[in-house]
XYZ file of C-alpha atoms in Angstrom:
505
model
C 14.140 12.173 28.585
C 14.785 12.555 25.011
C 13.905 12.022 21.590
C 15.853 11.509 18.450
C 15.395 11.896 14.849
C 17.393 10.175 12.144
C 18.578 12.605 8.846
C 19.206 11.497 5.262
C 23.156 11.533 6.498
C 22.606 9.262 9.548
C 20.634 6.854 7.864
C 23.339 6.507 4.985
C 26.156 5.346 7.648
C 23.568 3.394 10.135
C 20.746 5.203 11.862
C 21.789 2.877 14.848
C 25.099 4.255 15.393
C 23.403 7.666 15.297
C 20.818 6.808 17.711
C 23.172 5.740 19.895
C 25.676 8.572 20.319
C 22.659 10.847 20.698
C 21.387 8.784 23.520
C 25.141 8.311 25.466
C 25.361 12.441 24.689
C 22.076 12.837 26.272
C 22.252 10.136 29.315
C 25.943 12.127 30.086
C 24.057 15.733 30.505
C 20.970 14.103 32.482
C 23.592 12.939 34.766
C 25.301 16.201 34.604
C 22.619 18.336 35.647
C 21.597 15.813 37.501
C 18.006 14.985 36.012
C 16.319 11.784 36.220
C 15.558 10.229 33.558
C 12.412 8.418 33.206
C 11.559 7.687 29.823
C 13.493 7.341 26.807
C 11.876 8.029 22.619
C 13.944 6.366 19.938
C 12.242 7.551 16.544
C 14.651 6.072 13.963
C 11.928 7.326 10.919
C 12.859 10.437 9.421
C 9.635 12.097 8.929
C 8.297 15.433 7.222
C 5.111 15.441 9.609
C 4.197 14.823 13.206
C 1.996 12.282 11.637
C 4.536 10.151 9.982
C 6.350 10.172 13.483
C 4.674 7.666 15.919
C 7.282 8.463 18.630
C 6.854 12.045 18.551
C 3.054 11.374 18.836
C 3.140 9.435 22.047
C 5.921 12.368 22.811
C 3.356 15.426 22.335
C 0.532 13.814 23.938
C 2.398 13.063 27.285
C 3.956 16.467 26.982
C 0.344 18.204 26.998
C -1.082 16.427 29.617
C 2.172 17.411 31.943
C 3.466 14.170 32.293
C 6.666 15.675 32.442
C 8.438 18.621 33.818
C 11.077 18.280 30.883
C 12.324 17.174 27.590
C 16.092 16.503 26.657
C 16.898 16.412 22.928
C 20.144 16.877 21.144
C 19.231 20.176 19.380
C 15.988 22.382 18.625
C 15.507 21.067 15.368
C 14.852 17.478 16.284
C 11.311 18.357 17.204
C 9.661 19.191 14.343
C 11.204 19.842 10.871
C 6.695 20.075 9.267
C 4.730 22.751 7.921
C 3.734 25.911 10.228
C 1.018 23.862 11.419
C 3.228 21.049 13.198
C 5.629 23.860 14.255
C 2.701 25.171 16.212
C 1.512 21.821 17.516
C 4.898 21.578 19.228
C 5.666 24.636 20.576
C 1.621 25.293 21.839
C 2.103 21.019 23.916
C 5.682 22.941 24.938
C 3.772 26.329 25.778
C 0.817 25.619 27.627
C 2.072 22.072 29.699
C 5.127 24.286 30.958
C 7.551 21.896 29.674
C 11.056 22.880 29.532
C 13.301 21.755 26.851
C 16.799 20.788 27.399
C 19.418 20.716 24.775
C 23.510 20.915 25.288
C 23.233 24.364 24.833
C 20.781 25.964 26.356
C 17.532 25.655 28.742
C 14.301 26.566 27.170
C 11.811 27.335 29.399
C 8.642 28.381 27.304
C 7.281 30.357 30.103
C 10.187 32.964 29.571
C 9.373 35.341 26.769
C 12.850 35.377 25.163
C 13.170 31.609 25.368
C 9.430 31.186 23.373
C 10.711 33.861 20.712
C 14.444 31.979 20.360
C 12.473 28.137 20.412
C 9.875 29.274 17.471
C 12.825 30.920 15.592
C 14.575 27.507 15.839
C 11.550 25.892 14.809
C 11.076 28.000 11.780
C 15.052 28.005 10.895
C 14.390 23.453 11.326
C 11.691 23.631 8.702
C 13.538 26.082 5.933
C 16.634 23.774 6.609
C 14.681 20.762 5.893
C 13.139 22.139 2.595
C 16.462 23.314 1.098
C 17.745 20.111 1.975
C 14.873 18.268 0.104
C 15.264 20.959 -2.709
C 19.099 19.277 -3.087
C 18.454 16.209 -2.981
C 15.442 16.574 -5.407
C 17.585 18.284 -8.032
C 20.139 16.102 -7.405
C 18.075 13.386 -8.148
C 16.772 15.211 -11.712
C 20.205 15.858 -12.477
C 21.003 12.014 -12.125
C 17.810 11.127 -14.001
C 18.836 12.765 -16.590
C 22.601 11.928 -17.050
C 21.300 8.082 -17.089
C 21.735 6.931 -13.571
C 18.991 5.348 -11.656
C 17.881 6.878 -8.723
C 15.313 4.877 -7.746
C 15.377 2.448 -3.809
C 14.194 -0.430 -5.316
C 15.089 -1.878 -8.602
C 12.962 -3.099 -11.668
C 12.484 -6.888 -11.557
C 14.969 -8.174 -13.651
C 17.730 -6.040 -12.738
C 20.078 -5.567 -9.247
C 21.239 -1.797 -8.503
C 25.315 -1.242 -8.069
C 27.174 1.702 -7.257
C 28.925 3.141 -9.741
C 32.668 2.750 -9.496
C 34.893 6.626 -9.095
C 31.231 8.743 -9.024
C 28.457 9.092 -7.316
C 25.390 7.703 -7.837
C 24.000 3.624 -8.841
C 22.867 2.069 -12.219
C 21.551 -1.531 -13.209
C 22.894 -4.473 -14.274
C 20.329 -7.363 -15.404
C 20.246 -10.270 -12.969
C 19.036 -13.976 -12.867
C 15.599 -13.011 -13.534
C 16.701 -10.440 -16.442
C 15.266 -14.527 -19.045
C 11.872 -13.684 -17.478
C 11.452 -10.273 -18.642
C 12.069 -11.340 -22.256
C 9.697 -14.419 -22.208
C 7.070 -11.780 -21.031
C 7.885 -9.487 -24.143
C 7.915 -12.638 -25.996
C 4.583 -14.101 -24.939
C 2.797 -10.475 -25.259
C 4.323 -9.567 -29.169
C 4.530 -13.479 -30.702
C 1.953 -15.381 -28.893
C -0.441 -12.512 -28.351
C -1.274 -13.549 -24.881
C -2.552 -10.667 -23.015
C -1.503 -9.404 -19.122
C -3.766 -12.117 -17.620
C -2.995 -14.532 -19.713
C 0.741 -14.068 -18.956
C -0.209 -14.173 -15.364
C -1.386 -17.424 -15.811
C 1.322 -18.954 -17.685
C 4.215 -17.545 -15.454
C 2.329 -19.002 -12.175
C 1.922 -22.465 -14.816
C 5.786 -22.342 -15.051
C 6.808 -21.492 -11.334
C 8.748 -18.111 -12.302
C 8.974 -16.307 -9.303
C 8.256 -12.698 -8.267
C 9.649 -9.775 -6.574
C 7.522 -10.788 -2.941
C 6.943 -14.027 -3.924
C 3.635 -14.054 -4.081
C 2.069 -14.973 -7.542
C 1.732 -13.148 -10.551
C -1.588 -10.704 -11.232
C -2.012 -9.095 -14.215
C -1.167 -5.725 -12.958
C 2.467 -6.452 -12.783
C 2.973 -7.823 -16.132
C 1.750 -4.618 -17.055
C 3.807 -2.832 -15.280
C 6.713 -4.404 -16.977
C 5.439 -4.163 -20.442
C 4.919 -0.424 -20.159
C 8.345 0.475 -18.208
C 10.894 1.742 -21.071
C 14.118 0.956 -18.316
C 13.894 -2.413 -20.147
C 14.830 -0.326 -23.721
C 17.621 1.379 -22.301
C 15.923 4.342 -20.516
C 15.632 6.150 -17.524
C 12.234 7.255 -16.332
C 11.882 9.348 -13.579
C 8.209 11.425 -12.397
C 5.928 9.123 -13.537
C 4.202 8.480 -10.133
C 5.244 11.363 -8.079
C 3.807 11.733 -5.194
C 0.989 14.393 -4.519
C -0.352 15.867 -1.617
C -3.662 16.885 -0.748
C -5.975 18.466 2.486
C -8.459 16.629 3.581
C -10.567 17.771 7.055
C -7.148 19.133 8.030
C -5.293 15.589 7.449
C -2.699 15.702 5.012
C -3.170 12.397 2.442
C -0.767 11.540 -0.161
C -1.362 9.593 -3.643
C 0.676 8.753 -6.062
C -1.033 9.410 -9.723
C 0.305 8.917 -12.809
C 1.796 12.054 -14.083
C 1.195 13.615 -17.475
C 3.797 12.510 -20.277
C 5.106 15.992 -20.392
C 5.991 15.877 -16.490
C 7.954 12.709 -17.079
C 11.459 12.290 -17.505
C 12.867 10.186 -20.008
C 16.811 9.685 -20.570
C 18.743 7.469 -22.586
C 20.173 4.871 -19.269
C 23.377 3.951 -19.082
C 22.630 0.665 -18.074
C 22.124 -2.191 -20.653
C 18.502 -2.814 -22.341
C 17.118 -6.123 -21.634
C 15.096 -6.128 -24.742
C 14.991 -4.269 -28.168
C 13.557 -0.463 -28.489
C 11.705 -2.008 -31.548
C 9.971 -5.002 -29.307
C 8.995 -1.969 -26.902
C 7.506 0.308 -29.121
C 5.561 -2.958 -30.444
C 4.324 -3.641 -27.208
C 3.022 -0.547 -26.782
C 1.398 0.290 -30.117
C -0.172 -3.034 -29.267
C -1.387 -1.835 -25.830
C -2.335 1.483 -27.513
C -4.724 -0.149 -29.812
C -6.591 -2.359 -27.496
C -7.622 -0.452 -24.661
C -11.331 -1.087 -24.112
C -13.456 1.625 -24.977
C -15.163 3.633 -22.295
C -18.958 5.102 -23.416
C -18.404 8.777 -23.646
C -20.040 11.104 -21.047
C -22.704 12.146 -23.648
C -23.702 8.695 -24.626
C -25.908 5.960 -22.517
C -24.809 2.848 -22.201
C -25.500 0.280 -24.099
C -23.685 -2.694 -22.861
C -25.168 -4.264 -19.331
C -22.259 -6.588 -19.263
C -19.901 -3.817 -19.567
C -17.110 -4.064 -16.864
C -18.612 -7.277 -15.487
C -18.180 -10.312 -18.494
C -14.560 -10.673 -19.644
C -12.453 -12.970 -21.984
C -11.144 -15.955 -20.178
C -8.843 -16.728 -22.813
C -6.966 -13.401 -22.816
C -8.699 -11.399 -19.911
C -9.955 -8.271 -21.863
C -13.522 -6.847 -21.834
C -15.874 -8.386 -23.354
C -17.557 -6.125 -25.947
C -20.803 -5.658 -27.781
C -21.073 -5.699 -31.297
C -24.321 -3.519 -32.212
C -26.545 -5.826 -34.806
C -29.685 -7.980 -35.106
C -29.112 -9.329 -32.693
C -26.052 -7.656 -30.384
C -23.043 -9.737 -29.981
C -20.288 -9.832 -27.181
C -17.445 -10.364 -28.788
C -13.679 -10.447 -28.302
C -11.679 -8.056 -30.403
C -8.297 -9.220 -29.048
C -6.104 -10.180 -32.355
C -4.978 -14.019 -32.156
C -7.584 -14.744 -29.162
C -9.663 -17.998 -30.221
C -12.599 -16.813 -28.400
C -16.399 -17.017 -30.529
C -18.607 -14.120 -29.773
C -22.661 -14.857 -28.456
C -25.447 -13.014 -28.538
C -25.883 -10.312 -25.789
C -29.317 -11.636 -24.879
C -27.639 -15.272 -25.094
C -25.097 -14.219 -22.341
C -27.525 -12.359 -20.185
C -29.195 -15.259 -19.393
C -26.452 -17.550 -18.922
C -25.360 -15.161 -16.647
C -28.531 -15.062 -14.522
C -28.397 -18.930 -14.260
C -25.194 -19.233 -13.242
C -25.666 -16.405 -10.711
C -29.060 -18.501 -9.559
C -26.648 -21.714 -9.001
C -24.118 -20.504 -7.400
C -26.853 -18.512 -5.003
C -28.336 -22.354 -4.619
C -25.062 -24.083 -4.032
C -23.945 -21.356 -1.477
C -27.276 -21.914 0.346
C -26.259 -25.369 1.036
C -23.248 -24.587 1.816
C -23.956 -21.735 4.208
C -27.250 -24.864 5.701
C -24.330 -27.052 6.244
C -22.013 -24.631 8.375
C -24.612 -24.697 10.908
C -24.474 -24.545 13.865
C -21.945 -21.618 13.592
C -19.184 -22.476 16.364
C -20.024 -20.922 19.288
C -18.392 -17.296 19.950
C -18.424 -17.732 23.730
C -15.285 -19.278 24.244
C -13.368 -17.343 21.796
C -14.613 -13.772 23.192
C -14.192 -15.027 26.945
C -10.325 -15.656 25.724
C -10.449 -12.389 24.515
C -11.533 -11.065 27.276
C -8.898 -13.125 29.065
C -5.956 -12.073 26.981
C -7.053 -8.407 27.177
C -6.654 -8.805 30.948
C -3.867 -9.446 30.612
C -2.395 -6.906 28.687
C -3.654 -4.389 31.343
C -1.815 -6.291 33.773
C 1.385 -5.941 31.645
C 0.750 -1.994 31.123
C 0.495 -1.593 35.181
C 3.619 -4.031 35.004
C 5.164 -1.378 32.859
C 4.578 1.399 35.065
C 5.968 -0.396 37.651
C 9.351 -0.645 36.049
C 9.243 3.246 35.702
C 8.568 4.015 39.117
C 11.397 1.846 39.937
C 13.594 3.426 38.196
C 12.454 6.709 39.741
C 12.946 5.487 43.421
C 16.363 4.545 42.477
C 16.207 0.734 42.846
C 16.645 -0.103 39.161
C 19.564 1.540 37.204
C 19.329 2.563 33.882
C 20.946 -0.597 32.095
C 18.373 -2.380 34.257
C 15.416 -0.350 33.324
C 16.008 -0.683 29.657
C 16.773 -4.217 29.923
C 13.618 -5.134 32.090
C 11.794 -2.786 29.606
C 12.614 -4.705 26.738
C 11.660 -7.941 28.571
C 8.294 -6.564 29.011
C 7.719 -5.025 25.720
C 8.503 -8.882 24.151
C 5.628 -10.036 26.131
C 3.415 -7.031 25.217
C 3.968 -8.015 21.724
C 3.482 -11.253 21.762
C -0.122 -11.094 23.600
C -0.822 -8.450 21.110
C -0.482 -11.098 18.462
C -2.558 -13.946 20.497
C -5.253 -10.635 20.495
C -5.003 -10.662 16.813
C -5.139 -13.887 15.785
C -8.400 -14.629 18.358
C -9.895 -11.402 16.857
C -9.454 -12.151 13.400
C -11.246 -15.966 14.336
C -14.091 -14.140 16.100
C -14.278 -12.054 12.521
C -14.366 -14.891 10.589
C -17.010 -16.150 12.684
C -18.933 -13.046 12.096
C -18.561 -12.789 8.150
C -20.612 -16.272 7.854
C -23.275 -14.086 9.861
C -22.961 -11.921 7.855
C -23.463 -13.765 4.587
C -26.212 -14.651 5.579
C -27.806 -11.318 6.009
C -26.816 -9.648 3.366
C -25.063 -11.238 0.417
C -28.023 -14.156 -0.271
C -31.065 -11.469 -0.381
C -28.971 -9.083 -2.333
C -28.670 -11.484 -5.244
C -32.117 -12.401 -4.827
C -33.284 -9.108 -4.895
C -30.463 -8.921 -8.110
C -32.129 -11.864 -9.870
C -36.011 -10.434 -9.397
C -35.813 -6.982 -10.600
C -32.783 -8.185 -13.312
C -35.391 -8.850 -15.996
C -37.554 -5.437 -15.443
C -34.400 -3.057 -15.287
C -32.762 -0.533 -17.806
C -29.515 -1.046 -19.357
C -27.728 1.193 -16.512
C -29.655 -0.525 -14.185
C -28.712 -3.893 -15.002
C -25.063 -2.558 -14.891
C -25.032 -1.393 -11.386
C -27.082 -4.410 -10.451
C -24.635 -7.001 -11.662
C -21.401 -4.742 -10.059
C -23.338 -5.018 -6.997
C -23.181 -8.639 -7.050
C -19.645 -9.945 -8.923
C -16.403 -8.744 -8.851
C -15.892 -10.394 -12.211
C -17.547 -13.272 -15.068
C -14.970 -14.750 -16.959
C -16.323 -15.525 -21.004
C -15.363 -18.990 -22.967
C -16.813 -20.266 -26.463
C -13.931 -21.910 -29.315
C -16.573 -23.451 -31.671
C -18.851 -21.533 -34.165
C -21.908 -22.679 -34.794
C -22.764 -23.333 -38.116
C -25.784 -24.977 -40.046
C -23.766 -28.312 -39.408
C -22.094 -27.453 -35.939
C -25.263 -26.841 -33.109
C -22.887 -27.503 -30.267
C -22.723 -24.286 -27.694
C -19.743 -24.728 -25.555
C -20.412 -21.589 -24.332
C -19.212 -21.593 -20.479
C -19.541 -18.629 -18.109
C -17.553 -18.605 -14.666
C -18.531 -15.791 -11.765
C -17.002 -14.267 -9.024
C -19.367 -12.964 -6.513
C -19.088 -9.674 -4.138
C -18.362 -11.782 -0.945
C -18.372 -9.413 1.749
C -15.217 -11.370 3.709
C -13.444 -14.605 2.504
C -15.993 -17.026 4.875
């Protein structure tokens, strides 16, 4: 029994090959000392933590209940390469299960004093290898950063990564979809389209994305503030940051402060002007919405909930007699309303929509019964537990001898096909019994919540009307082009909503 770990190294010429030469090297000295083997851990991740380690998990938890009277494993420092705290995980499942540990070398049997002392000294020796091995390779990747190179896994859109020809490291070179990052600059500084409204017109025009999926405003963003389309290397921006919480270790990935950052002249070529850049982002700069400061109510109800539809900013107010939402973006044809105007559009909408989903909730009904879906649940689950004992069949084979090891991996593998597949059946009936129950549950909660929104709308305080409305809608897109005048009474004003839906029903 053994378990391997995949370094930097291995995975750089094929973690497969690597896992495989450990597992012939280890299969060679069960046979050689005569062990049987009865179960075999492949962890191809190379993780910092137990908990970024799936296969060690199963590993540990076997190991403390005394499922086995050993563990083979190329070398001590395979086991755990975490903080103090994983080191004594391991060696306390090790300690206290009796568990022997079997390496090429050496026997450790963590009932013998010297053998504890010698496998905790490896442990510690694993872990200060590991961290001046990530020191390295974090200065190397500075160093690189800073000499121009990119260092990055996964390239900008708009650009493929190559390998530098007669040194080490990779740059960029702009590919096919290099034209779509310049229309984006394009429609941002000379049509004065915002993110949103880029979104939109790149989805009109079919330009694809990264995943495929379509485009969101977040992503044009993304590219309109990432200077490795000037020419530059950025490196730090969203490094990632660790933090305790009840003894789990959670990591984020925050935007760092400018003076964290670095920023390098790239040798790779720009795909658009330094000027157009620095004009995007003066123009981003000067049109962030305003947030009310800490020491100042708000004033706004709308504030976070009513946005443009033409270019997808905020929606702000305009103090006056009477207030106005308006929209401040430069070039947008949008016409500002009166607050009060756009309140109770708002609330009519909201009571429509709350009519229209009645009837559409009255007309759903009878909900399809759950029976039959849960009873093939239950069916399906049945069968998994059948596989599992199936499972442990094959191992207890292979312990009396009648299947070999070829044949236990191979009937193994059959088994684990059909373990997967069932688990997906299990998913896809469990997500239909979900959707089942989100109709329920629309029922319960979402259509007395925005009755409840509606009554005590009227009677509430400006914060209160804020929270009440963010209770309710995700989002209420704003549209007026003509100005009334003395002449011109027309009010195209049209307000669209998104509503809080608890699941998509």
């Amino acid at each position: 029994m053994r378990k391997s770990r995949a370094d930097a190294e291995a995975e750089a010429h094929g973690a497969g090959e690597t896992l495989a030469r450990h597992e012939a090297e280890l299969i060679h000295l069960a046979a050689r000392l005569n062990i049987n083997l009865t179960k075999i851990y492949r962890e191809v991740v190379s993780g910092e933590t137990i908990a970024s380690r799936p296969q060690m998990q199963k590993l540990l938890a076997e190991v403390e209940a005394g499922a086995w009277q050993g563990v083979l494993v190329v070398e001590i420092t395979r086991l755990a390469r975490g903080d103090t705290i994983d080191q004594g995980l391991v060696a306390q499942a090790f300690k206290y299960s009796g568990t022997k540990i079997i390496t090429p070398t050496k026997i450790y049997d963590p009932a013998n004093e010297f053998d504890e002392e010698y496998f905790e000294f490896g442990l510690f020796m694993s872990r200060r290898e590991y961290k001046m091995i990530n020191q390295r390779q974090q200065r190397g990747r500075i160093a690189s950063s800073q000499e121009g190179k990119y260092v990055g896994n996964r390239p900008p859109y708009g650009y493929r990564r190559i390998k530098l020809t007669g040194q080490k490291g990779w740059t960029l070179e702009p590919d096919e979809n290099a034209p779509n990052v310049q229309l984006i600059y394009n429609l941002f500084t000379k049509e004065g389209l915002g993110a949103t409204k880029i979104a939109h017109r790149l989805n009109e025009l079919k330009v694809p994305t990264i995943t495929g999926k379509p485009w969101i405003d977040a992503v044009v963003r993304e590219i309109l503030t990432n200077p490795v389309y000037a020419g530059w290397i950025r490196w730090g921006a969203r490094a990632v940051c660790k933090t305790a919480e009840n003894g789990i270790i959670k990591r984020s990935r925050p935007r760092a402060a400018s003076e964290n950052i670095i920023l390098a002249p790239g040798i790779h070529p720009a795909i658009i002007t330094q000027e157009q850049f620095d004009l995007v982002q003066q123009e981003l700069d000067a049109h962030k919405a305003p947030r009310a400061r800490a020491d100042r109510k708000l004033q706004n109800p709308l504030a976070g909930v009513v946005f443009c539809a033409h270019c997808g900013k905020p929606m702000t107010r305009r103090p006056g007699k009477p207030d106005m939402l308006m929209c401040f973006t430069p070039g947008c044809p949008t016409v500002g309303s009166s607050q009060h105007r756009v309140e109770d559009e708002l609330q009519r909408v909201l009571r429509n929509w709350l009519k229209r989903y009645k009837i559409q909730i009255a007309k759903q009904q009878p909900l399809p019964m759950a029976v039959p879906l849960e009873k093939t649940l239950a069916n399906l689950q049945k069968e998994q537990q059948q596989l599992e004992k199936q499972s442990a069949r094959i191992y207890q084979l292979l312990e009396q001898g009648v299947y070999s090891t070829e044949e236990f991996l191979q009937r193994r593998a059959d088994v684990g096909r059909q373990q997967d597949d069932l688990c997906q059946q299990i998913s896809k009936v469990q997500e239909e019994i979900d959707q089942q129950a989100a109709i329920a549950e629309a029922q319960q909660m979402i259509i007395p919540r925005i009755e409840r929104v509606l009554q005590l709308y009227p009677h509430s305080s400006v914060e209160e009307k804020n929270s009440l409305l963010k209770s309710v809608l995700t989002r209420s897109e704003y549209s007026k082009t003509t100005r009334q005048t003395r002449k011109v009474h027309t009010d195209d004003m049209k307000l669209t909503i998104q509503p809080r839906l608890p699941r998509q029903v």
